[in-house]
Structures are given as structure tokens and as C-alpha cells.
Amino acid sequence: MAKVIPFKAVKPTRAIVGLVAARPYQSYTVDERESRMDYNPYSFLHIVNPGYKYDQEVTGEERYKLVRNRYLEFKEDGVFVQDKKPSFYVYKIVNRHGQEFNGIIAATSAEDYERDVIKKHEDTIARREETFKTYIQTVGFNAEPVLLTYPDNNVISAIIKQTQKEHAEFEFTMTYRDTHYLWKIDNEATIATIQNEFEQMETIYIADGHHRSASSYLLYKDEKEKNPNHNGNESYNFFMSYLIPESDLVIHEFNRLIKDLNGLTKEEFLIKLDEFYRIENRGILPYNPSKPHHFSMYLDGEFYSLYLRKATYSFDNALDKLDAQLLYKTILKPILGISDLRNDNRIEYVNGQHEMITIKTSVDSGEFTVGFGMCPSNVEQMKQIADEGLKMPPKSTYILPKLRSGITIYEY
């Protein structure tokens, strides 16, 4: 039984929401961040980069306290206003490619995360979990929802469609040409219907935001232990999520770029590949893989296709069938010597929205020696891996939609 509850979101005013909303902090270059803050006093970046005000870099606890101060200033100045009634928020994104995403922003249960009602498919790094837990404990809010997905549901879908017939509270377009819409649901009967539908679901799945959800769970454990009057209804028992149906989720692959051949010559490398793959030279034109367990490779000015020799590889579980895991087990680790996919600086990742020409350009520049392209995984693979309690390698999926910070804020 999945527990979702309405909450009193803190939101920008309609007039400036498009100016406030921002991509995640790390997705900007330093120049991009500074340019946006130079010319936009309402950007959420001013909150998460409080040192900008003093023209200096601020880190650690000092930064977190200043983030809290900037946030309170935005509230005091009327940039942010909190809703008076707990609500669900129907949220729609139409991106520049015409892809449409429809879902509900709600508060989801940390206890469900603990009980595996909210399932995970990706490993997290303990250090990052603790860092973000300390951050949200200090600043007292979370401004970017975790992306969760649930089985398509006719009742919830009908409510979303009916709500979208009304005038949207927000409608704005970002510089990336994504258009965002938000409607508020505060009718108690409708809220109860939505909650009941989620209660019928045995599991829902994290699509994106594993570290944020893990950190929120750590916060819940900390605060629960410290509170002798804990009753399960405190704000720390929940974290903000954007729940969308599985049919709305779009999954792209992450392709791999490698800086060297681990001391091998081109010929030695190809011979080692031959153990697991039937190799065909495809020439100089960009080549894309056409099906699972089939890779494209760009090396020394030419594209190759790699077809798995299935007689030499066994699929023992759902993870073994994942192409990112297959590439790791047959090439990256045994041949190229890359065992730590998170921290080895010899590997970089390119999301599958980019064409294979990006791989070619990166290798031709001399920065990388070889690049690999693969087919994207799908929702069923992601769910099966989570159901078996397994974890995907880092950068196995590039999932849409990508959310913006500062549109709805959950306070602890």
C-alpha cells in the first residue's frame, strides 16, 4: 500500500514563477550560473548559491545556513507564498521534442521507502546521502521532487485530465523550451480518491532521485529518534515526489567514452573483444545499435558493430540482461580495467539524447580513444531489477522528465 498525502506547498507567485524556476545547480557551468544570477534576481540559484551575494565561495554548514537565510528572504519579499490548504498538484511538462508528461506532485512516505513499497534500482553513495541529509536538516526545505512512477491507473488519469480542463495556476516556458503547467487539487473528496488509488498499489518505483529519497529517509530516522512524541504525521515522515504513470516515463541510454585502451594496441583490443562479440567494421558513417545485447563502437576513425556471442555469456538474473551491466562485465572491467564506474576518471558518459556523432567527435578530438553506444533499457527492466533487489550500474538510464527546482517547495 503506497501512502501519498497532500501538503501545503510553498510556491512562487504566478507572475514570476518562470524567473524563479531553475535546473539543478550542478547542471550549470560556472559561467551559466553567474550569467543567470547577474541578470535575474528571482532565480532560485540565488538561494542555493548564497555566496554570490558576497562574491565568494561558501561551503559546508556555513553555506547551508546562508541558503536558509536566502530562502527566508524570498518568503519575506513575497517571492514565495505558502498555500493555506494541503493539496495535490497536477503537473504537466511538454518538452521541446513534443513529449508530454502528466503527473501529481505529492508527499510520499519515508516509511514506504524503508519497507520497500517505494522500490529502488540504483546504488547510492553513503557520503552523498549524509551530505544532503545534513543540508535539508539545516535549510528546512526540499525544492526538487523525487521522480516516482506507478502502474497506469484509469481513475488517477481521469482526475488529471479533468483537472487540466481548468485554468492552470502556472503556465510558463523555460529557455530550454520546456513548457510547464501546474493545477492545484484541494477538494477533499478528490484528494481521498487519489489517496485510495495509491493505497491499492503494492509498489511504486523511483525513476530518478535515489540520493534525494535516501537522504530524506535518513532525515526521517534521525528526527524520529530525537522526537519522544513522534506520531508519524510530522513533516519529516514524508518527502516531495512527482508521481507519473509508467507510460509517461521516457528512458534514454547513457553511452560510454573511454580515454585509453588500458595499454593494449588496437589489434590486441579487437582480439580480446572477439571472445565475447562478433565484430563487423561498419566504416566511417555513424552507426547505431539496433537491439539489446548489441553495441556500436567507434575506434580509430571507424564504427564497428558488436554482437554478443550468447554461448559465452549467461543471463542469471534481470541485471545480467541489462546492456550497461553486460558492457561492464565483458569489456569495461576485464579488458579496459575499469572496475569503479563512479570514480574512475578514464570513463565519461553521454546521454542518449545526443547522436552517435557526439561519440565520434569526442574520440576524433583525441580526448578519448574509444566510445560505445547501446540501446536504452525500458520500464519493465527497471522494475524487474528493483523487484529482484538488484542495482543498476551508475549511469544506466537517462530518464525524462527532468524537473526544475523552486516550483513547489516542501518544508520540514
GROMACS .gro file of C-alpha atoms in nm:
model
  412
    1MET     CA    1   0.000   0.000   0.000
    2ALA     CA    2   0.159   0.324  -0.115
    3LYS     CA    3   0.089   0.622   0.108
    4VAL     CA    4   0.073   0.965  -0.055
    5ILE     CA    5  -0.055   1.277   0.117
    6PRO     CA    6  -0.130   1.636   0.016
    7PHE     CA    7   0.087   1.914   0.156
    8LYS     CA    8   0.095   2.294   0.175
    9ALA     CA    9   0.342   2.378  -0.098
   10VAL     CA   10   0.546   2.696  -0.094
   11LYS     CA   11   0.535   2.831  -0.448
   12PRO     CA   12   0.647   3.139  -0.641
   13THR     CA   13   0.378   3.383  -0.743
   14ARG     CA   14   0.231   3.331  -1.087
   15ALA     CA   15   0.391   3.646  -1.227
   16ILE     CA   16   0.750   3.537  -1.166
   17VAL     CA   17   0.745   3.157  -1.149
   18GLY     CA   18   0.928   3.130  -1.482
   19LEU     CA   19   1.204   3.352  -1.345
   20VAL     CA   20   1.235   3.155  -1.021
   21ALA     CA   21   1.244   2.802  -1.166
   22ALA     CA   22   1.592   2.663  -1.227
   23ARG     CA   23   1.761   2.345  -1.338
   24PRO     CA   24   1.953   2.151  -1.070
   25TYR     CA   25   2.253   2.352  -0.951
   26GLN     CA   26   2.515   2.105  -1.078
   27SER     CA   27   2.378   2.109  -1.435
   28TYR     CA   28   2.502   2.465  -1.496
   29THR     CA   29   2.855   2.565  -1.581
   30VAL     CA   30   3.002   2.837  -1.359
   31ASP     CA   31   2.957   3.093  -1.639
   32GLU     CA   32   2.593   2.990  -1.692
   33ARG     CA   33   2.514   3.020  -1.323
   34GLU     CA   34   2.674   3.360  -1.289
   35SER     CA   35   2.506   3.491  -1.602
   36ARG     CA   36   2.164   3.390  -1.476
   37MET     CA   37   2.224   3.541  -1.135
   38ASP     CA   38   2.368   3.861  -1.282
   39TYR     CA   39   2.050   3.933  -1.474
   40ASN     CA   40   1.776   3.755  -1.281
   41PRO     CA   41   1.732   3.848  -0.912
   42TYR     CA   42   1.446   3.596  -0.876
   43SER     CA   43   1.634   3.284  -0.986
   44PHE     CA   44   1.630   3.000  -0.737
   45LEU     CA   45   2.005   2.985  -0.798
   46HIS     CA   46   2.042   3.284  -0.562
   47ILE     CA   47   1.912   3.062  -0.282
   48VAL     CA   48   2.131   2.759  -0.346
   49ASN     CA   49   2.439   2.972  -0.424
   50PRO     CA   50   2.423   3.225  -0.141
   51GLY     CA   51   2.790   3.315  -0.161
   52TYR     CA   52   2.717   3.501  -0.486
   53LYS     CA   53   2.580   3.789  -0.279
   54TYR     CA   54   2.922   3.835  -0.117
   55ASP     CA   55   3.125   3.744  -0.425
   56GLN     CA   56   3.288   3.449  -0.257
   57GLU     CA   57   3.263   3.071  -0.241
   58VAL     CA   58   3.090   2.942   0.072
   59THR     CA   59   3.086   2.572   0.163
   60GLY     CA   60   2.965   2.328   0.426
   61GLU     CA   61   2.749   2.426   0.722
   62GLU     CA   62   2.809   2.795   0.661
   63ARG     CA   63   2.665   2.762   0.310
   64TYR     CA   64   2.363   2.567   0.435
   65LYS     CA   65   2.280   2.839   0.690
   66LEU     CA   66   2.307   3.106   0.422
   67VAL     CA   67   2.081   2.902   0.193
   68ARG     CA   68   1.827   2.907   0.474
   69ASN     CA   69   1.863   3.284   0.506
   70ARG     CA   70   1.821   3.346   0.132
   71TYR     CA   71   1.511   3.125   0.130
   72LEU     CA   72   1.355   3.316   0.419
   73GLU     CA   73   1.432   3.643   0.240
   74PHE     CA   74   1.245   3.520  -0.069
   75LYS     CA   75   0.946   3.442   0.154
   76GLU     CA   76   0.966   3.776   0.332
   77ASP     CA   77   0.977   3.958  -0.003
   78GLY     CA   78   0.666   3.774  -0.128
   79VAL     CA   79   0.851   3.581  -0.397
   80PHE     CA   80   0.734   3.259  -0.228
   81VAL     CA   81   0.390   3.211  -0.075
   82GLN     CA   82   0.264   2.902   0.107
   83ASP     CA   83  -0.073   2.750   0.025
   84LYS     CA   84  -0.329   2.759   0.306
   85LYS     CA   85  -0.473   2.410   0.247
   86PRO     CA   86  -0.293   2.077   0.193
   87SER     CA   87  -0.317   1.999  -0.175
   88PHE     CA   88  -0.207   1.771  -0.452
   89TYR     CA   89  -0.059   1.942  -0.758
   90VAL     CA   90  -0.123   1.820  -1.110
   91TYR     CA   91   0.192   1.896  -1.304
   92LYS     CA   92   0.242   1.880  -1.679
   93ILE     CA   93   0.560   1.925  -1.883
   94VAL     CA   94   0.575   1.948  -2.261
   95ASN     CA   95   0.936   1.946  -2.379
   96ARG     CA   96   1.083   2.089  -2.696
   97HIS     CA   97   1.059   1.749  -2.866
   98GLY     CA   98   0.683   1.744  -2.809
   99GLN     CA   99   0.700   1.476  -2.538
  100GLU     CA  100   0.433   1.525  -2.272
  101PHE     CA  101   0.448   1.422  -1.907
  102ASN     CA  102   0.150   1.434  -1.671
  103GLY     CA  103   0.155   1.351  -1.303
  104ILE     CA  104   0.089   1.457  -0.945
  105ILE     CA  105   0.322   1.629  -0.701
  106ALA     CA  106   0.260   1.491  -0.353
  107ALA     CA  107   0.433   1.395  -0.030
  108THR     CA  108   0.536   1.029  -0.017
  109SER     CA  109   0.623   0.817   0.281
  110ALA     CA  110   0.973   0.759   0.417
  111GLU     CA  111   0.834   0.451   0.588
  112ASP     CA  112   0.727   0.320   0.245
  113TYR     CA  113   1.089   0.370   0.135
  114GLU     CA  114   1.203   0.169   0.438
  115ARG     CA  115   0.950  -0.111   0.373
  116ASP     CA  116   1.039  -0.131   0.001
  117VAL     CA  117   0.694  -0.018  -0.107
  118ILE     CA  118   0.895   0.251  -0.283
  119LYS     CA  119   1.149   0.044  -0.473
  120LYS     CA  120   1.499   0.138  -0.587
  121HIS     CA  121   1.702   0.027  -0.886
  122GLU     CA  122   2.020   0.229  -0.840
  123ASP     CA  123   2.300   0.228  -0.583
  124THR     CA  124   2.365   0.540  -0.380
  125ILE     CA  125   2.683   0.675  -0.224
  126ALA     CA  126   2.666   0.697   0.157
  127ARG     CA  127   2.870   1.018   0.168
  128ARG     CA  128   2.628   1.195  -0.067
  129GLU     CA  129   2.328   1.068   0.129
  130GLU     CA  130   2.468   1.210   0.454
  131THR     CA  131   2.565   1.539   0.291
  132PHE     CA  132   2.218   1.600   0.152
  133LYS     CA  133   2.054   1.486   0.476
  134THR     CA  134   2.253   1.749   0.667
  135TYR     CA  135   2.166   2.003   0.401
  136ILE     CA  136   1.789   1.956   0.426
  137GLN     CA  137   1.805   1.939   0.806
  138THR     CA  138   1.971   2.280   0.808
  139VAL     CA  139   1.780   2.459   0.533
  140GLY     CA  140   1.443   2.310   0.634
  141PHE     CA  141   1.302   2.253   0.287
  142ASN     CA  142   1.329   2.050  -0.032
  143ALA     CA  143   1.272   2.224  -0.363
  144GLU     CA  144   1.305   1.943  -0.619
  145PRO     CA  145   1.074   1.639  -0.618
  146VAL     CA  146   1.191   1.281  -0.648
  147LEU     CA  147   1.058   1.128  -0.971
  148LEU     CA  148   0.844   0.821  -0.898
  149THR     CA  149   0.649   0.605  -1.140
  150TYR     CA  150   0.338   0.392  -1.084
  151PRO     CA  151   0.132   0.150  -1.298
  152ASP     CA  152  -0.108   0.331  -1.529
  153ASN     CA  153  -0.431   0.396  -1.342
  154ASN     CA  154  -0.757   0.495  -1.514
  155VAL     CA  155  -0.903   0.673  -1.210
  156ILE     CA  156  -0.598   0.890  -1.149
  157SER     CA  157  -0.564   0.956  -1.522
  158ALA     CA  158  -0.926   1.073  -1.540
  159ILE     CA  159  -0.875   1.310  -1.245
  160ILE     CA  160  -0.564   1.455  -1.407
  161LYS     CA  161  -0.743   1.510  -1.737
  162GLN     CA  162  -1.047   1.665  -1.569
  163THR     CA  163  -0.827   1.896  -1.361
  164GLN     CA  164  -0.640   2.008  -1.672
  165LYS     CA  165  -0.964   2.139  -1.823
  166GLU     CA  166  -0.948   2.419  -1.566
  167HIS     CA  167  -0.731   2.729  -1.591
  168ALA     CA  168  -0.375   2.642  -1.487
  169GLU     CA  169  -0.232   2.822  -1.186
  170PHE     CA  170   0.107   2.823  -1.361
  171GLU     CA  171   0.194   2.815  -1.730
  172PHE     CA  172   0.544   2.917  -1.833
  173THR     CA  173   0.820   2.822  -2.076
  174MET     CA  174   1.188   2.790  -1.986
  175THR     CA  175   1.483   2.885  -2.206
  176TYR     CA  176   1.520   2.515  -2.293
  177ARG     CA  177   1.172   2.549  -2.449
  178ASP     CA  178   1.006   2.317  -2.199
  179THR     CA  179   0.659   2.441  -2.106
  180HIS     CA  180   0.536   2.376  -1.752
  181TYR     CA  181   0.179   2.378  -1.619
  182LEU     CA  182   0.051   2.338  -1.264
  183TRP     CA  183  -0.300   2.294  -1.123
  184LYS     CA  184  -0.392   2.266  -0.754
  185ILE     CA  185  -0.626   1.996  -0.618
  186ASP     CA  186  -0.758   2.089  -0.274
  187ASN     CA  187  -1.103   1.927  -0.294
  188GLU     CA  188  -1.114   1.678  -0.007
  189ALA     CA  189  -1.319   1.417  -0.194
  190THR     CA  190  -1.082   1.422  -0.492
  191ILE     CA  191  -0.782   1.403  -0.261
  192ALA     CA  192  -0.933   1.098  -0.087
  193THR     CA  193  -0.995   0.927  -0.422
  194ILE     CA  194  -0.634   0.979  -0.529
  195GLN     CA  195  -0.506   0.851  -0.196
  196ASN     CA  196  -0.727   0.545  -0.217
  197GLU     CA  197  -0.597   0.458  -0.564
  198PHE     CA  198  -0.237   0.476  -0.446
  199GLU     CA  199  -0.324   0.267  -0.141
  200GLN     CA  200  -0.423  -0.014  -0.378
  201MET     CA  201  -0.074  -0.020  -0.529
  202GLU     CA  202   0.168  -0.268  -0.375
  203THR     CA  203   0.474  -0.088  -0.509
  204ILE     CA  204   0.583   0.230  -0.682
  205TYR     CA  205   0.931   0.286  -0.822
  206ILE     CA  206   1.197   0.552  -0.802
  207ALA     CA  207   1.277   0.663  -1.156
  208ASP     CA  208   1.513   0.948  -1.069
  209GLY     CA  209   1.630   1.093  -0.738
  210HIS     CA  210   1.774   0.796  -0.549
  211HIS     CA  211   2.008   1.013  -0.341
  212ARG     CA  212   1.735   1.264  -0.253
  213SER     CA  213   1.498   0.989  -0.140
  214ALA     CA  214   1.774   0.808   0.054
  215SER     CA  215   1.869   1.135   0.227
  216SER     CA  216   1.506   1.204   0.315
  217TYR     CA  217   1.485   0.858   0.467
  218LEU     CA  218   1.796   0.927   0.680
  219LEU     CA  219   1.638   1.253   0.793
  220TYR     CA  220   1.323   1.065   0.891
  221LYS     CA  221   1.525   0.817   1.100
  222ASP     CA  222   1.720   1.095   1.273
  223GLU     CA  223   1.419   1.307   1.357
  224LYS     CA  224   1.209   1.010   1.467
  225GLU     CA  225   1.477   0.904   1.716
  226LYS     CA  226   1.508   1.258   1.854
  227ASN     CA  227   1.133   1.312   1.895
  228PRO     CA  228   0.985   1.144   2.208
  229ASN     CA  229   0.636   1.243   2.090
  230HIS     CA  230   0.674   1.105   1.737
  231ASN     CA  231   0.336   1.015   1.589
  232GLY     CA  232   0.407   0.953   1.220
  233ASN     CA  233   0.236   1.267   1.094
  234GLU     CA  234   0.530   1.506   1.124
  235SER     CA  235   0.659   1.658   0.803
  236TYR     CA  236   0.988   1.467   0.827
  237ASN     CA  237   0.794   1.143   0.773
  238PHE     CA  238   0.746   1.238   0.408
  239PHE     CA  239   0.935   1.371   0.109
  240MET     CA  240   0.815   1.554  -0.201
  241SER     CA  241   0.771   1.346  -0.516
  242TYR     CA  242   0.641   1.384  -0.870
  243LEU     CA  243   0.444   1.068  -0.948
  244ILE     CA  244   0.386   0.987  -1.315
  245PRO     CA  245   0.237   0.678  -1.483
  246GLU     CA  246   0.478   0.428  -1.634
  247SER     CA  247   0.355   0.504  -1.986
  248ASP     CA  248   0.472   0.866  -1.948
  249LEU     CA  249   0.828   0.774  -1.849
  250VAL     CA  250   1.092   0.811  -2.122
  251ILE     CA  251   1.421   0.626  -2.081
  252HIS     CA  252   1.733   0.702  -2.283
  253GLU     CA  253   2.064   0.521  -2.260
  254PHE     CA  254   2.396   0.660  -2.141
  255ASN     CA  255   2.673   0.591  -2.391
  256ARG     CA  256   3.033   0.545  -2.276
  257LEU     CA  257   3.356   0.722  -2.370
  258ILE     CA  258   3.690   0.573  -2.261
  259LYS     CA  259   4.022   0.761  -2.256
  260ASP     CA  260   4.259   0.472  -2.336
  261LEU     CA  261   4.277   0.101  -2.420
  262ASN     CA  262   4.443   0.000  -2.092
  263GLY     CA  263   4.784  -0.042  -2.255
  264LEU     CA  264   4.655  -0.251  -2.547
  265THR     CA  265   4.711  -0.182  -2.914
  266LYS     CA  266   4.404  -0.152  -3.134
  267GLU     CA  267   4.466  -0.501  -3.274
  268GLU     CA  268   4.513  -0.657  -2.929
  269PHE     CA  269   4.195  -0.488  -2.809
  270LEU     CA  270   3.989  -0.622  -3.102
  271ILE     CA  271   4.121  -0.974  -3.046
  272LYS     CA  272   4.014  -0.961  -2.679
  273LEU     CA  273   3.669  -0.833  -2.783
  274ASP     CA  274   3.634  -1.130  -3.016
  275GLU     CA  275   3.595  -1.365  -2.717
  276PHE     CA  276   3.251  -1.223  -2.639
  277TYR     CA  277   3.146  -1.050  -2.961
  278ARG     CA  278   3.113  -1.098  -3.333
  279ILE     CA  279   3.272  -0.782  -3.471
  280GLU     CA  280   3.189  -0.610  -3.801
  281ASN     CA  281   3.358  -0.299  -3.936
  282ARG     CA  282   3.084  -0.051  -4.039
  283GLY     CA  283   3.310   0.218  -4.185
  284ILE     CA  284   3.313   0.592  -4.128
  285LEU     CA  285   2.939   0.667  -4.111
  286PRO     CA  286   2.773   0.685  -3.767
  287TYR     CA  287   2.626   0.351  -3.671
  288ASN     CA  288   2.363   0.284  -3.404
  289PRO     CA  289   2.289  -0.049  -3.235
  290SER     CA  290   1.952  -0.193  -3.332
  291LYS     CA  291   1.858  -0.424  -3.045
  292PRO     CA  292   1.952  -0.530  -2.689
  293HIS     CA  293   2.290  -0.701  -2.637
  294HIS     CA  294   2.420  -0.528  -2.947
  295PHE     CA  295   2.665  -0.237  -2.921
  296SER     CA  296   2.815   0.017  -3.155
  297MET     CA  297   3.179   0.110  -3.109
  298TYR     CA  298   3.386   0.395  -3.253
  299LEU     CA  299   3.761   0.339  -3.262
  300ASP     CA  300   4.041   0.489  -3.471
  301GLY     CA  301   3.812   0.668  -3.718
  302GLU     CA  302   3.574   0.378  -3.781
  303PHE     CA  303   3.246   0.242  -3.646
  304TYR     CA  304   3.200  -0.122  -3.550
  305SER     CA  305   2.904  -0.335  -3.453
  306LEU     CA  306   2.946  -0.577  -3.164
  307TYR     CA  307   2.704  -0.872  -3.148
  308LEU     CA  308   2.709  -1.072  -2.825
  309ARG     CA  309   2.813  -1.437  -2.856
  310LYS     CA  310   2.537  -1.569  -2.630
  311ALA     CA  311   2.709  -1.904  -2.588
  312THR     CA  312   2.983  -1.731  -2.388
  313TYR     CA  313   2.762  -1.526  -2.154
  314SER     CA  314   2.490  -1.645  -1.915
  315PHE     CA  315   2.189  -1.441  -1.805
  316ASP     CA  316   2.144  -1.541  -1.443
  317ASN     CA  317   1.917  -1.256  -1.334
  318ALA     CA  318   1.749  -0.936  -1.456
  319LEU     CA  319   2.064  -0.732  -1.405
  320ASP     CA  320   2.270  -0.958  -1.632
  321LYS     CA  321   2.030  -0.879  -1.915
  322LEU     CA  322   2.089  -0.504  -1.883
  323ASP     CA  323   2.320  -0.375  -2.156
  324ALA     CA  324   2.506  -0.139  -1.923
  325GLN     CA  325   2.589  -0.436  -1.699
  326LEU     CA  326   2.678  -0.653  -1.998
  327LEU     CA  327   2.921  -0.391  -2.129
  328TYR     CA  328   3.077  -0.362  -1.784
  329LYS     CA  329   3.119  -0.736  -1.730
  330THR     CA  330   3.254  -0.821  -2.076
  331ILE     CA  331   3.456  -0.513  -2.179
  332LEU     CA  332   3.497  -0.229  -1.931
  333LYS     CA  333   3.618  -0.433  -1.634
  334PRO     CA  334   3.801  -0.736  -1.779
  335ILE     CA  335   3.959  -0.570  -2.083
  336LEU     CA  336   3.980  -0.198  -2.011
  337GLY     CA  337   4.042  -0.234  -1.636
  338ILE     CA  338   3.759  -0.004  -1.526
  339SER     CA  339   3.610  -0.152  -1.211
  340ASP     CA  340   3.485   0.161  -1.034
  341LEU     CA  341   3.230   0.316  -1.268
  342ARG     CA  342   3.158   0.605  -1.033
  343ASN     CA  343   3.508   0.729  -0.966
  344ASP     CA  344   3.739   0.615  -1.249
  345ASN     CA  345   3.832   0.930  -1.442
  346ARG     CA  346   3.904   0.727  -1.755
  347ILE     CA  347   3.532   0.691  -1.831
  348GLU     CA  348   3.271   0.955  -1.914
  349TYR     CA  349   2.905   0.930  -2.004
  350VAL     CA  350   2.696   1.086  -2.282
  351ASN     CA  351   2.320   1.068  -2.253
  352GLY     CA  352   2.140   0.907  -2.543
  353GLN     CA  353   1.961   1.223  -2.649
  354HIS     CA  354   2.287   1.304  -2.826
  355GLU     CA  355   2.356   1.140  -3.163
  356MET     CA  356   2.642   0.895  -3.218
  357ILE     CA  357   2.822   1.179  -3.396
  358THR     CA  358   2.892   1.313  -3.044
  359ILE     CA  359   3.086   0.995  -2.968
  360LYS     CA  360   3.276   1.031  -3.296
  361THR     CA  361   3.363   1.396  -3.231
  362SER     CA  362   3.485   1.323  -2.878
  363VAL     CA  363   3.713   1.042  -2.995
  364ASP     CA  364   3.838   1.232  -3.301
  365SER     CA  365   3.937   1.521  -3.073
  366GLY     CA  366   4.194   1.295  -2.908
  367GLU     CA  367   4.045   1.331  -2.560
  368PHE     CA  368   3.906   0.976  -2.579
  369THR     CA  369   4.021   0.661  -2.756
  370VAL     CA  370   3.705   0.454  -2.789
  371GLY     CA  371   3.332   0.509  -2.749
  372PHE     CA  372   3.040   0.266  -2.707
  373GLY     CA  373   2.675   0.314  -2.794
  374MET     CA  374   2.387   0.098  -2.673
  375CYS     CA  375   2.010   0.067  -2.685
  376PRO     CA  376   1.806   0.214  -2.399
  377SER     CA  377   1.657  -0.009  -2.132
  378ASN     CA  378   1.284   0.003  -2.059
  379VAL     CA  379   1.049   0.042  -1.763
  380GLU     CA  380   0.994  -0.332  -1.728
  381GLN     CA  381   1.369  -0.395  -1.699
  382MET     CA  382   1.400  -0.123  -1.439
  383LYS     CA  383   1.111  -0.269  -1.237
  384GLN     CA  384   1.236  -0.627  -1.261
  385ILE     CA  385   1.582  -0.527  -1.139
  386ALA     CA  386   1.424  -0.339  -0.847
  387ASP     CA  387   1.189  -0.632  -0.770
  388GLU     CA  388   1.485  -0.870  -0.751
  389GLY     CA  389   1.661  -0.635  -0.509
  390LEU     CA  390   1.941  -0.566  -0.756
  391LYS     CA  391   2.102  -0.236  -0.853
  392MET     CA  392   2.191  -0.099  -1.195
  393PRO     CA  393   2.545   0.024  -1.266
  394PRO     CA  394   2.588   0.404  -1.248
  395LYS     CA  395   2.460   0.597  -1.549
  396SER     CA  396   2.249   0.312  -1.684
  397THR     CA  397   1.950   0.530  -1.764
  398TYR     CA  398   1.884   0.890  -1.860
  399ILE     CA  399   1.523   0.939  -1.760
  400LEU     CA  400   1.274   1.205  -1.866
  401PRO     CA  401   1.114   1.424  -1.750
  402LYS     CA  402   1.386   1.636  -1.592
  403LEU     CA  403   1.239   1.854  -1.319
  404ARG     CA  404   1.305   2.213  -1.218
  405SER     CA  405   1.380   2.342  -0.871
  406GLY     CA  406   1.179   2.606  -0.691
  407ILE     CA  407   0.833   2.550  -0.843
  408THR     CA  408   0.690   2.362  -0.545
  409ILE     CA  409   0.876   2.352  -0.214
  410TYR     CA  410   0.819   2.107   0.071
  411GLU     CA  411   0.901   2.242   0.417
  412TYR     CA  412   1.020   2.024   0.706
   0.00000   0.00000   0.00000
